[in-house]
Structures are given as structure tokens and as C-alpha cells.
Short mmCIF file of C-alpha atoms and ligand atoms in Angstrom, two decimals:
data_model
loop_
_atom_site.label_atom_id
_atom_site.label_comp_id
_atom_site.label_asym_id
_atom_site.label_seq_id
_atom_site.Cartn_x
_atom_site.Cartn_y
_atom_site.Cartn_z
CA MET A 1 -19.65 -8.88 -3.56
CA LYS A 2 -16.14 -7.46 -3.86
CA ASN A 3 -13.63 -8.76 -1.29
CA ILE A 4 -12.02 -5.69 0.25
CA LEU A 5 -8.46 -6.32 1.32
CA ILE A 6 -7.08 -5.09 4.64
CA ALA A 7 -3.34 -4.45 4.88
CA PRO A 8 -2.08 -3.63 8.39
CA SER A 9 1.05 -1.47 8.25
CA LEU A 10 4.01 -2.74 10.25
CA LEU A 11 5.26 0.84 10.62
CA ALA A 12 2.89 1.34 13.55
CA SER A 13 3.90 -1.91 15.24
CA ASP A 14 6.50 -2.47 17.95
CA PHE A 15 9.74 -3.19 16.04
CA GLY A 16 11.02 -5.19 19.00
CA LYS A 17 8.25 -7.66 18.33
CA VAL A 18 8.27 -8.18 14.56
CA TYR A 19 7.58 -11.93 14.82
CA GLU A 20 4.69 -11.41 17.24
CA SER A 21 3.17 -8.73 15.00
CA ILE A 22 3.38 -10.99 11.95
CA GLU A 23 1.91 -13.92 13.89
CA LEU A 24 -0.93 -11.68 14.94
CA ILE A 25 -1.58 -10.68 11.32
CA ASN A 26 -1.32 -14.35 10.26
CA LYS A 27 -4.13 -15.26 12.66
CA SER A 28 -6.28 -12.25 11.80
CA ASP A 29 -8.72 -11.41 8.99
CA ALA A 30 -6.03 -9.27 7.31
CA ASP A 31 -5.12 -10.03 3.70
CA TRP A 32 -1.72 -8.42 3.14
CA ILE A 33 1.12 -7.16 5.33
CA HIS A 34 1.99 -3.58 4.40
CA CYS A 35 5.70 -2.79 4.79
CA ASP A 36 6.81 0.85 4.53
CA VAL A 37 10.42 1.30 3.43
CA MET A 38 11.71 4.88 3.85
CA ASP A 39 15.12 6.24 2.92
CA GLY A 40 15.30 9.66 4.60
CA ARG A 41 15.66 11.24 1.16
CA PHE A 42 12.40 10.76 -0.73
CA VAL A 43 10.61 11.16 2.60
CA PRO A 44 11.86 12.84 5.78
CA ASN A 45 12.05 9.63 7.77
CA ILE A 46 13.94 6.33 7.78
CA SER A 47 12.13 3.12 8.66
CA PHE A 48 13.58 -0.31 7.87
CA GLY A 49 15.07 -2.28 5.01
CA PHE A 50 16.04 -5.74 3.78
CA PRO A 51 16.89 -7.55 7.06
CA VAL A 52 13.59 -6.61 8.67
CA LEU A 53 11.63 -7.57 5.54
CA ALA A 54 13.44 -10.91 5.36
CA ALA A 55 12.66 -11.55 9.04
CA ALA A 56 9.00 -10.74 8.42
CA LYS A 57 8.94 -13.03 5.38
CA ARG A 58 10.22 -15.98 7.42
CA VAL A 59 7.02 -16.06 9.45
CA ALA A 60 4.48 -14.36 7.18
CA LYS A 61 1.64 -16.46 5.83
CA LYS A 62 0.22 -13.51 3.88
CA PRO A 63 1.72 -11.54 1.00
CA LEU A 64 4.20 -8.77 1.80
CA ASP A 65 2.91 -5.55 0.26
CA VAL A 66 6.09 -3.49 0.12
CA HIS A 67 5.70 0.28 -0.29
CA LEU A 68 8.97 1.90 -1.32
CA MET A 69 9.34 5.52 -0.30
CA ILE A 70 12.87 5.70 -1.64
CA LEU A 71 14.72 7.46 -4.45
CA GLU A 72 16.13 5.31 -7.27
CA PRO A 73 14.03 2.24 -6.40
CA GLU A 74 15.15 0.66 -9.69
CA ASN A 75 18.56 -0.05 -8.15
CA TYR A 76 17.15 -2.43 -5.53
CA LEU A 77 14.38 -4.44 -7.21
CA SER A 78 16.05 -7.84 -7.06
CA ASP A 79 17.10 -7.21 -3.44
CA PHE A 80 13.46 -6.62 -2.53
CA LYS A 81 12.51 -9.80 -4.34
CA LYS A 82 15.14 -11.69 -2.33
CA ALA A 83 13.92 -10.12 0.90
CA GLY A 84 10.45 -11.51 0.17
CA ALA A 85 8.34 -8.78 -1.43
CA ASP A 86 5.23 -10.10 -3.20
CA ILE A 87 3.80 -6.75 -4.23
CA LEU A 88 6.34 -4.01 -4.90
CA THR A 89 5.14 -0.43 -5.13
CA VAL A 90 7.32 2.46 -6.25
CA HIS A 91 6.47 6.16 -6.19
CA LEU A 92 5.77 7.83 -9.51
CA GLU A 93 7.55 10.92 -8.17
CA ALA A 94 10.72 8.90 -7.51
CA SER A 95 10.79 6.96 -10.80
CA PRO A 96 11.77 8.82 -13.98
CA HIS A 97 11.76 5.54 -15.96
CA LEU A 98 8.60 4.16 -14.46
CA HIS A 99 7.67 1.92 -17.41
CA ARG A 100 11.02 0.13 -17.29
CA THR A 101 10.84 -0.19 -13.50
CA VAL A 102 7.31 -1.59 -13.49
CA HIS A 103 8.20 -4.21 -16.11
CA ALA A 104 11.38 -5.15 -14.25
CA ILE A 105 9.28 -5.73 -11.11
CA ARG A 106 6.96 -8.04 -13.02
CA ASP A 107 9.83 -9.86 -14.72
CA LEU A 108 11.25 -10.60 -11.26
CA GLY A 109 7.98 -12.32 -10.35
CA MET A 110 6.46 -9.60 -8.19
CA SER A 111 3.25 -7.67 -8.63
CA PRO A 112 3.98 -4.05 -9.64
CA GLY A 113 2.30 -1.11 -7.95
CA VAL A 114 2.65 2.66 -8.32
CA ALA A 115 2.08 5.10 -5.47
CA ILE A 116 1.22 8.77 -5.90
CA ASN A 117 1.48 11.60 -3.39
CA PRO A 118 -1.56 13.69 -2.41
CA HIS A 119 -0.61 16.51 -4.81
CA THR A 120 0.01 14.21 -7.80
CA SER A 121 -2.80 13.97 -10.34
CA VAL A 122 -4.18 10.53 -11.17
CA ASP A 123 -4.08 11.67 -14.83
CA LEU A 124 -0.31 11.06 -14.75
CA LEU A 125 -1.08 7.32 -14.52
CA TYR A 126 -2.80 7.30 -17.92
CA GLU A 127 0.06 5.66 -19.82
CA ILE A 128 1.03 3.14 -17.13
CA ILE A 129 -2.27 2.07 -15.63
CA ALA A 130 -2.73 -0.98 -17.90
CA ASP A 131 0.70 -2.31 -16.91
CA ILE A 132 0.27 -2.34 -13.14
CA ASP A 133 -1.68 -4.35 -10.56
CA LEU A 134 -2.03 -1.69 -7.87
CA VAL A 135 -2.27 2.06 -7.44
CA CYS A 136 -1.44 3.25 -3.95
CA LEU A 137 -3.19 6.56 -3.42
CA MET A 138 -1.48 8.37 -0.59
CA SER A 139 -4.12 9.91 1.62
CA VAL A 140 -1.45 11.58 3.79
CA ASN A 141 1.94 12.97 2.85
CA PRO A 142 4.21 9.93 3.05
CA GLY A 143 6.83 9.60 5.76
CA PHE A 144 4.93 9.06 8.99
CA GLY A 145 2.12 7.00 10.43
CA GLY A 146 -0.70 8.45 12.46
CA GLN A 147 -1.46 11.48 10.27
CA LYS A 148 -4.84 12.99 9.45
CA PHE A 149 -6.64 11.65 6.38
CA ILE A 150 -6.79 14.12 3.47
CA GLU A 151 -10.43 14.45 2.35
CA HIS A 152 -9.50 15.33 -1.23
CA THR A 153 -8.66 11.61 -1.65
CA TYR A 154 -12.30 10.73 -2.38
CA SER A 155 -12.36 12.72 -5.62
CA LYS A 156 -9.06 11.12 -6.65
CA ILE A 157 -10.53 7.64 -6.14
CA ASP A 158 -13.42 8.59 -8.35
CA ARG A 159 -11.20 9.85 -11.18
CA LEU A 160 -8.84 6.89 -10.80
CA LYS A 161 -11.74 4.43 -11.01
CA ASN A 162 -12.83 6.03 -14.31
CA LEU A 163 -9.28 5.89 -15.64
CA ILE A 164 -8.94 2.20 -14.73
CA ILE A 165 -12.18 1.35 -16.52
CA SER A 166 -11.44 3.48 -19.57
CA ARG A 167 -7.98 1.93 -19.97
CA ASN A 168 -9.22 -1.60 -19.37
CA SER A 169 -6.83 -2.00 -16.44
CA LYS A 170 -7.08 -4.55 -13.64
CA ALA A 171 -5.29 -2.35 -11.11
CA LYS A 172 -6.61 -2.34 -7.56
CA ILE A 173 -6.96 0.94 -5.69
CA GLU A 174 -5.14 1.00 -2.34
CA ILE A 175 -5.64 3.81 0.15
CA ASP A 176 -2.71 4.56 2.43
CA GLY A 177 -2.77 6.95 5.38
CA GLY A 178 -5.26 7.93 8.05
CA VAL A 179 -7.66 5.06 7.36
CA ASP A 180 -9.91 4.43 10.36
CA PHE A 181 -13.37 3.21 11.33
CA THR A 182 -14.95 6.56 10.39
CA ASN A 183 -13.81 6.61 6.74
CA ALA A 184 -13.29 2.94 5.75
CA SER A 185 -16.80 2.38 4.48
CA LYS A 186 -16.95 5.63 2.49
CA LEU A 187 -13.58 4.81 0.92
CA VAL A 188 -14.86 1.44 -0.20
CA SER A 189 -18.11 2.81 -1.55
CA SER A 190 -16.03 5.36 -3.48
CA GLY A 191 -14.07 2.54 -5.15
CA ALA A 192 -11.19 1.50 -2.87
CA ASP A 193 -10.12 -2.17 -3.03
CA VAL A 194 -7.35 -2.26 -0.41
CA LEU A 195 -7.18 -0.35 2.88
CA VAL A 196 -3.85 0.12 4.62
CA ALA A 197 -4.16 0.66 8.37
CA GLY A 198 -1.28 1.40 10.71
CA ASN A 199 -2.36 3.12 13.90
CA THR A 200 -5.97 2.01 13.62
CA VAL A 201 -4.65 -1.55 14.03
CA PHE A 202 -1.51 -1.35 16.14
CA ALA A 203 -2.55 1.44 18.52
CA ALA A 204 -5.71 -0.51 19.35
CA VAL A 205 -5.90 -2.42 22.63
CA ASN A 206 -6.64 -5.53 20.61
CA PRO A 207 -5.11 -5.26 17.10
CA GLN A 208 -6.66 -8.52 15.91
CA GLU A 209 -10.09 -7.27 16.89
CA ALA A 210 -9.42 -3.94 15.13
CA ILE A 211 -8.59 -5.81 11.91
CA ALA A 212 -11.79 -7.85 12.21
CA LYS A 213 -13.78 -4.68 12.87
CA LEU A 214 -12.30 -2.97 9.79
CA LYS A 215 -12.98 -6.00 7.61
CA PHE A 216 -16.52 -6.25 8.93
CA SER A 217 -17.21 -2.52 8.57
CA VAL A 218 -16.60 -2.72 4.82
CA ALA A 219 -17.98 -6.21 4.15
CA ASN A 220 -21.49 -5.02 3.36
CA THR A 221 -20.63 -1.70 1.80
CA ILE A 222 -22.16 -1.24 -1.63
CA THR A 223 -19.28 -0.94 -4.04
CA SER A 224 -19.13 0.86 -7.33
C1 LIG B 1 2.93 6.61 5.46
C2 LIG B 1 2.88 5.13 5.20
C3 LIG B 1 1.65 4.47 5.68
C4 LIG B 1 1.48 4.49 7.17
C5 LIG B 1 0.01 4.49 7.46
O1 LIG B 1 4.03 7.15 4.83
O2 LIG B 1 2.98 4.88 3.82
O3 LIG B 1 1.57 3.14 5.20
O4 LIG B 1 2.07 3.39 7.81
O5 LIG B 1 -0.16 4.68 8.81
P1 LIG B 1 -1.54 5.18 9.42
O6 LIG B 1 -2.58 4.17 9.03
O7 LIG B 1 -1.28 5.23 10.88
O8 LIG B 1 -1.86 6.53 8.82
ZN1 LIG B 2 2.54 2.78 3.09
#
């Protein structure tokens, strides 16, 4: 059975309690810690940067899955490595020299990922899919937590899965935005490998229990 990874997103957590939030994730069934970096240019919001990532890294016992929603990500790759990123995902829409950027991420010792916006076709990943470890399919328009899941994502997972197989790629499919208890299982049966969850985890009365519930809800899902 495929192990489905759960990646709680720090964006929905209380930023006054970064250590507590990481400790909570450390003790939970979560697999990765999803960190959303926003620059106010690629997306209409600003979140956090290197100092917060470095603080998270000091206590994290799980990999930092860093999602860059910034223009010119290629200028900051070694800084993100220094801050503690394990997986570094850049947006296709923000990276004109994506091949060079992806290889630079790997050469720095991180796992390269590529994220695509809801309107971006998975076909645009054809030439890069064999070089990356992760595709982050945005299931909301990036910039904010707590948005409604876009249903069209299911058909993108399906086409992405076929592309991954046809290109002999090992890339995992990560779904980011609006993931909750009502869609987690269907996402996994459609082919998702990693589920990011912000509000579903941190707006819950008991975030640790919410993580366990998410992990459990997909544990017995038949995967493709
Ligand atoms: C959106 C971010 C997401 C966000 C998900 O731009 O990339 O990672 O934190 O939050 P929820 O799960 O609340 O939609
Ligand atoms: Zn994200």
C-alpha cells in the first residue's frame, strides 16, 4: 500500500507560536512541514522568509517542504538551503529558466519540486517531469489559506499521473489548497501522493488529532 504523506501548512498556524506548532507536527502523524513563502509580487500576499524558516528548522524533526510563491526564485536558492529547506518547490509561472533552476536546487542537495497554478496545463511539465521529485498542483489560486478547493483539480491529477508514467518519472503529486476530510480520500484515489493541509489542521480544536484523522482517512484508500 502506498504511504500517503501529510504536510501541514504553517501558514494557517499562529506565527507567535512557531516552536509550539513545529513541536506539535513533530509529535503527530504528519510527514512533512509545508512552508509557504510569498513575496507580494508573484502572489498578492506576503508571508515569511529566511528567519522564520531557520527558526522552524531548529526544532523540526521532519523535512521542510518549502513552497516558493516568489518571482526570480533562482536568486535565492542557496539562501533557502541555508535556512533549512529539504524540498524546494518553485512555480513554473515564475521561472523562465526552469531547467537550470531545478538542477541548481538538486546540486545544492535539496529535492526539486515544481508548482503549477490552477489555470496552468500539466502538459507544460512534459520536458521537466523526469528531472523533478515533486509536482505541486495548486488546487486554489496561490496567496491565501482557507480557500475553496477547485474541483477541476481531479482531472489534472489524472493527466499528470499519465504524464509521470509515460515519461518514466518518479515525481510525487502534491495537492495544495482546500484539502479537507471531504476530499482527501478522492484525491488519493485519483493519484495524489502528498496532501497539504493548512486550515483543516490548524483551525481544528485539536490539530494533532486532525492530522491523525487525515492520515487515517486516506490509509485504506485504493490508489491508482
Ligand atoms: C496557498 C498555499 C497553501 C495554503 C493551504 O497559497 O500554498 O499551502 O497554506 O491552506 P489551506 O489548506 O487552508 O487551503
Ligand atoms: Zn503551499
